[in-house]
Coordinates of C-alpha atoms in Angstrom, one line a residue:
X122 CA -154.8 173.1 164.1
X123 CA -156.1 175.5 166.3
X124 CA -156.5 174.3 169.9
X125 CA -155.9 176.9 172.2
X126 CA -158.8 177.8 174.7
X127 CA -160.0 181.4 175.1
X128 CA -160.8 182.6 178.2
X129 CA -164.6 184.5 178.5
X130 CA -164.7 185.6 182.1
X131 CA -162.2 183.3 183.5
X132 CA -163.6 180.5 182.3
X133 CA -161.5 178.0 179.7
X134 CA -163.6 177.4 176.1
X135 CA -162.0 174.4 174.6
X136 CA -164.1 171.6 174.7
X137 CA -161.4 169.6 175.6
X138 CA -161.1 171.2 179.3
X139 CA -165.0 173.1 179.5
X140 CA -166.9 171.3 183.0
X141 CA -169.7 169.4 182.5
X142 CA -172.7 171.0 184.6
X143 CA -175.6 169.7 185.7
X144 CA -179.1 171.3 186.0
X145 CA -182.3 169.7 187.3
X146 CA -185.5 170.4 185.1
X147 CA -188.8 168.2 184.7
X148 CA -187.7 165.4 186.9
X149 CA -184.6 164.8 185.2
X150 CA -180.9 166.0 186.0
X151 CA -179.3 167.1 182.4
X152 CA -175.7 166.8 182.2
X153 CA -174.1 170.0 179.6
X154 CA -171.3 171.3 178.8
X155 CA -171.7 175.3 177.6
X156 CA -168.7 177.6 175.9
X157 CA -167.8 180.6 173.7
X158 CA -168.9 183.9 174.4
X159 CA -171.7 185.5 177.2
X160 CA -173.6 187.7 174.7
X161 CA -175.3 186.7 171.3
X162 CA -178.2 184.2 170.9
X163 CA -176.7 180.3 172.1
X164 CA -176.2 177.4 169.5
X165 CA -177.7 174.2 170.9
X166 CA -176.4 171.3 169.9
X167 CA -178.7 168.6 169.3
X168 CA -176.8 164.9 168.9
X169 CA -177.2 162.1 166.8
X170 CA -178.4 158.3 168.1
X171 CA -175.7 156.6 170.8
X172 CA -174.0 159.8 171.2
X173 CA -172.7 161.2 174.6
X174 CA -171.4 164.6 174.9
X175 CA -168.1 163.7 174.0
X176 CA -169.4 162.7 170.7
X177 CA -169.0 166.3 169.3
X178 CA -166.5 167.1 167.4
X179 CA -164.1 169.3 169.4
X180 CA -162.7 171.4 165.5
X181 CA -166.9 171.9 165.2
X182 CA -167.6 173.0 168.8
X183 CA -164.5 175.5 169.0
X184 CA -164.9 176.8 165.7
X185 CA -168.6 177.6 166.5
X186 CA -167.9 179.0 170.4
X187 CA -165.6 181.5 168.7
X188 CA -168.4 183.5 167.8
X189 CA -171.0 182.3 169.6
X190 CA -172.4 180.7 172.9
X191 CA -172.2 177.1 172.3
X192 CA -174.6 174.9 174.7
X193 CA -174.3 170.7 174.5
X194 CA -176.3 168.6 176.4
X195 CA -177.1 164.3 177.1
X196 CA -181.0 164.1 176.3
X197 CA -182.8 162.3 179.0
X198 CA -181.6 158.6 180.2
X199 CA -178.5 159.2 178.5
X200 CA -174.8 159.7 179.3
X201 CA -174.7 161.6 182.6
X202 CA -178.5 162.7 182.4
X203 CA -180.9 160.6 184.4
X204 CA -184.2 159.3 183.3
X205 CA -185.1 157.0 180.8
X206 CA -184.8 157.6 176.9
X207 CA -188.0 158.4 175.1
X208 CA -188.7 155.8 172.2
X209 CA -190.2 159.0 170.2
X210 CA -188.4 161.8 168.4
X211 CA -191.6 164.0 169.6
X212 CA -190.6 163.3 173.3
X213 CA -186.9 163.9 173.0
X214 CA -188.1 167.5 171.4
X215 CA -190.1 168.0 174.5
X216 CA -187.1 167.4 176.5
X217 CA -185.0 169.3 175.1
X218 CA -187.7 172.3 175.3
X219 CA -187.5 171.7 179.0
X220 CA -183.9 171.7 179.3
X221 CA -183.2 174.9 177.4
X222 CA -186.3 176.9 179.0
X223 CA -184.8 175.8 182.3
X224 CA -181.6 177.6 181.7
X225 CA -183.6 180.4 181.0
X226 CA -183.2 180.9 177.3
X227 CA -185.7 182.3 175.3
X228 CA -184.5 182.0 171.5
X229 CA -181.9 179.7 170.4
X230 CA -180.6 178.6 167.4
X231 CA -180.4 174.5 166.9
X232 CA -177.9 172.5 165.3
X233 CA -179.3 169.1 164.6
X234 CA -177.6 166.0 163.4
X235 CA -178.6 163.1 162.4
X236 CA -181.6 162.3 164.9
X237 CA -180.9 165.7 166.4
X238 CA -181.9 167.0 163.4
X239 CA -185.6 165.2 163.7
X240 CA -185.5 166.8 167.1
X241 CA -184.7 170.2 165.9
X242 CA -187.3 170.0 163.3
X243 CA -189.8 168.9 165.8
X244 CA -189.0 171.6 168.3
X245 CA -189.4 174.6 165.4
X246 CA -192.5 172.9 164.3
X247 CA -194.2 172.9 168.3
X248 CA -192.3 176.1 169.8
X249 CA -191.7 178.0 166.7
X250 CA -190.9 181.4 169.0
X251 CA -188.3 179.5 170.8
X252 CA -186.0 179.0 167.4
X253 CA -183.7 181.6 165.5
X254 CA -182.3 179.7 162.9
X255 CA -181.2 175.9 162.5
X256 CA -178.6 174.0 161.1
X257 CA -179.5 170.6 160.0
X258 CA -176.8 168.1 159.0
X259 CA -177.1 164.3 158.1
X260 CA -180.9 164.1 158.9
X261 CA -184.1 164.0 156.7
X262 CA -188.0 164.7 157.1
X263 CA -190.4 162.1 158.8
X264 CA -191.1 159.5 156.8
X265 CA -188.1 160.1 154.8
X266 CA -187.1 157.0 152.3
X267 CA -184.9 154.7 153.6
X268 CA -184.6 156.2 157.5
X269 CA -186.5 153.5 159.1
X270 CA -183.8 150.6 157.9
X271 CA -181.1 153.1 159.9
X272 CA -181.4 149.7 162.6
X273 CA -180.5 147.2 160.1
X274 CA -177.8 149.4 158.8
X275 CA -176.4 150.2 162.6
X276 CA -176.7 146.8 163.7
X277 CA -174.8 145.2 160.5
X278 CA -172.1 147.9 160.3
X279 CA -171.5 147.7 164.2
X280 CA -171.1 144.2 163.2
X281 CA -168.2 145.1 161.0
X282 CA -166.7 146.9 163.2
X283 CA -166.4 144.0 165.9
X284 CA -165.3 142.3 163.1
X285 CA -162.7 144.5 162.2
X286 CA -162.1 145.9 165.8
X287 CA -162.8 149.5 164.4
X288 CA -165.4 152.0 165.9
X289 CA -168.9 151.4 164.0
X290 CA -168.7 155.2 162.8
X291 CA -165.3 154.6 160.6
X292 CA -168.8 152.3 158.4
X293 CA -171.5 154.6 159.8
X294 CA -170.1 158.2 159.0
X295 CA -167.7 158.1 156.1
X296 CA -167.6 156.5 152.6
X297 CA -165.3 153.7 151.9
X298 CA -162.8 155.5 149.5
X299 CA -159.1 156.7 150.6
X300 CA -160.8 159.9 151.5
X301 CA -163.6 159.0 153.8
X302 CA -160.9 156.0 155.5
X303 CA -158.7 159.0 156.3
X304 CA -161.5 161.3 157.4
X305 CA -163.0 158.8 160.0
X306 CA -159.6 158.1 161.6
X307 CA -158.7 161.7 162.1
X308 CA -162.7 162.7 163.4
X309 CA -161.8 159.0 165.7
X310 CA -158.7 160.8 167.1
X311 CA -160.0 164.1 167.7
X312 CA -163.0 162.6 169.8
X313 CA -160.2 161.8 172.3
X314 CA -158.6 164.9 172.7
X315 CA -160.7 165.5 175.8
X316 CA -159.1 163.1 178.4
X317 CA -160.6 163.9 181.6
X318 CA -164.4 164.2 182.9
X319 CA -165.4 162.0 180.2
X320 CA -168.8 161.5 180.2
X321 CA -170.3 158.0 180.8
X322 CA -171.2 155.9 177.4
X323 CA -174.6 155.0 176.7
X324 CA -176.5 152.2 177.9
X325 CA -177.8 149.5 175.7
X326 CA -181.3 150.6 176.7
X327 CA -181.0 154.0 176.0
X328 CA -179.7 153.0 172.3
X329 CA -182.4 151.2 171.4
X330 CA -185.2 153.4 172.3
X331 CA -183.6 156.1 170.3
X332 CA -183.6 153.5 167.5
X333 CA -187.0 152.9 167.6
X334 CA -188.0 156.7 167.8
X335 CA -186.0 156.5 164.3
X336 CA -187.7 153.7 163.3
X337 CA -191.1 155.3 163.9
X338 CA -190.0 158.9 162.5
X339 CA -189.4 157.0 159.2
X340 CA -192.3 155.1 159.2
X341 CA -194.7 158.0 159.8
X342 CA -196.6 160.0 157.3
X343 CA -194.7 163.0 155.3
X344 CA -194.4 165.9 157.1
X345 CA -195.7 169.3 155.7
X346 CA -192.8 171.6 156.7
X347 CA -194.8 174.7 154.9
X348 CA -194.7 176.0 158.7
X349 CA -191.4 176.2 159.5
X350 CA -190.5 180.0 158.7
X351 CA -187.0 179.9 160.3
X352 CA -183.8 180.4 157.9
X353 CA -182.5 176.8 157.6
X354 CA -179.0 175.3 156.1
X355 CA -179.6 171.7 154.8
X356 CA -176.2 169.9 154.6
X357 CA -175.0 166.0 154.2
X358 CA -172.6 164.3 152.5
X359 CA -173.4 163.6 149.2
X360 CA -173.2 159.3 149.9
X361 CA -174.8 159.6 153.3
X362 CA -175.9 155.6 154.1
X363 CA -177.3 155.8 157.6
X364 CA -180.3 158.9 156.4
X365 CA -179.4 158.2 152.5
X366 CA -178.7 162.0 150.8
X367 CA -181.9 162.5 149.1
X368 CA -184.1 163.2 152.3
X369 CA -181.7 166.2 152.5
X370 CA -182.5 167.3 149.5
X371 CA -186.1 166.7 150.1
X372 CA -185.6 168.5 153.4
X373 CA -184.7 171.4 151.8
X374 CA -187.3 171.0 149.2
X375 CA -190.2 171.1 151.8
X376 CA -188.5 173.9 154.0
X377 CA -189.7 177.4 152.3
X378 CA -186.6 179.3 153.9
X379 CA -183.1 176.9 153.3
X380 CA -180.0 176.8 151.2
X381 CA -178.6 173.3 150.7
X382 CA -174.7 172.1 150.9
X383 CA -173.7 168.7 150.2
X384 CA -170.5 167.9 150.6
X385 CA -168.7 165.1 147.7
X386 CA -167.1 162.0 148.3
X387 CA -168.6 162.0 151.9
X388 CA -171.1 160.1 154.2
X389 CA -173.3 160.9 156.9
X390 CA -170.5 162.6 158.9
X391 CA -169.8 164.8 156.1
X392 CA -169.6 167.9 158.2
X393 CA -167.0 166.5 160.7
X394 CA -164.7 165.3 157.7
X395 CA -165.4 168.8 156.0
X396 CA -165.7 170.6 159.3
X397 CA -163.2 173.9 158.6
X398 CA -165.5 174.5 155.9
X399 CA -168.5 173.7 157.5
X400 CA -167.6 176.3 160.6
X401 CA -167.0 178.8 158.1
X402 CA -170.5 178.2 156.3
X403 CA -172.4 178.4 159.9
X404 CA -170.7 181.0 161.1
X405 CA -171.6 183.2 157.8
X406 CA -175.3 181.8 158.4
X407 CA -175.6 182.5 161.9

């Protein structure tokens, strides 16, 4: 378990100890976090609904700064950003455009999860000289089958986890055998190796705007992906319940440029529970 931070100009890399900055772009102030090295062309991490910045996992973040610049931000209204949250995946795209031209970036490549990954879609599709290459994990295409009941799902497995007084994601993430049990605990414990400048959770507002930006992403028409030219790696586990599996392989089937991983006995979170080999596979496609 590799945990020790690497020092680029002074500055520590571990997410566990990295600042959080802020930077003021478009009316809002966006709270970030940015690590790894000064040169090469920046991963942005795009997150997934309720998430905070803390809600990456620190093995994926780490194992991705070691090669490259690593760049995680709270979308407007939520966590430390200010604002309020866009009910519209379009929006969030635009934001999140704002954010990274105001850091003065020029090319990036995305890595998009779950909703982040109907951000990162959006954003190739509407700035398409702004994007690299993308990595999209645990998401599917607009109107993808089965995304708008992600709401239902949420609500009934966060439910559960009252129920159970477990955290929603040990339902949301991982599948119910020995395996995926194991996997969720040990993602659960490394999202609190960070213990100081925690950012601030999400508001119940903010959440459900996002899930009705899901809600209308799967309830709109197809999308034609024929335009997005960038290299793309599609990956999910192969019993993903929250964006069910087979919109990743339709993701990949639309995209004229991807190569497709799903991972076995795993759930939406499959690259967290499968993450050393998932760093490896990014880092080779980056």
């Amino acid at each position: 378990m590799n945990k020790s931070p690497e020092a680029h100009n002074g500055l520590m890399t571990s997410w566990t100890d990295v600042p959080t900055r802020r930077l003021s772009a478009g009316g809002v102030e966006f709270a970030y976090r940015q690590l790894g090295p000064d040169t090469g062309v920046p991963v942005v991490f795009l997150t997934h609904l309720a998430a905070v910045l803390d809600n990456w996992d620190p093995r994926v973040v780490d194992g991705i700064a070691a090669k490259h610049p690593v760049i995680t931000f709270d979308n407007r209204g939520v966590g430390a950003s200010t604002g309020s949250t866009p009910a519209t995946i379009e929006e969030m795209a635009r934001d999140a455009v704002t954010f990274i031209r105001a850091l003065g970036l020029d090319q990036v490549d995305l890595f998009g999860f779950s909703m982040g990954g109907m951000i990162a879609q959006v954003i190739a599709q509407q700035e398409p000289q702004l994007v690299r290459k993308m990595i999209l994990a645990g998401t599917g295409p607009a109107g993808g089958q089965g995304i708008d009941k992600v709401t239902r799902i949420t609500y009934l497995d966060t439910a559960r986890a009252l129920l159970t007084r477990q955290d929603p994601k040990q339902f949301l993430f991982f599948t119910k055998t020995a395996n995926g049990r194991r996997a969720g605990k040990e993602f659960l414990a490394r999202l609190e190796e960070r213990t100081s400048d925690r950012d601030k959770a999400i508001s119940v507002g903010s959440f459900r705007a996002q899930l009705k930006a899901i809600h209308r992403w799967g309830q709109q028409k197809p999308a034609d992906l024929a335009g997005i030219h960038q290299p793309v790696l599609v990956m999910n586990g192969g019993s993903d319940k929250m964006v069910p599996s087979k919109n990743t392989v339709d993701l990949d089937r639309r995209l004229p440029d991807s190569q497709l991983v799903l991972y076995p006995d795993a759930g939406h979170g499959g690259v967290f529970q499968f993450h050393e080999d998932f760093v490896g596979r990014a880092l080779e496609f980056l």
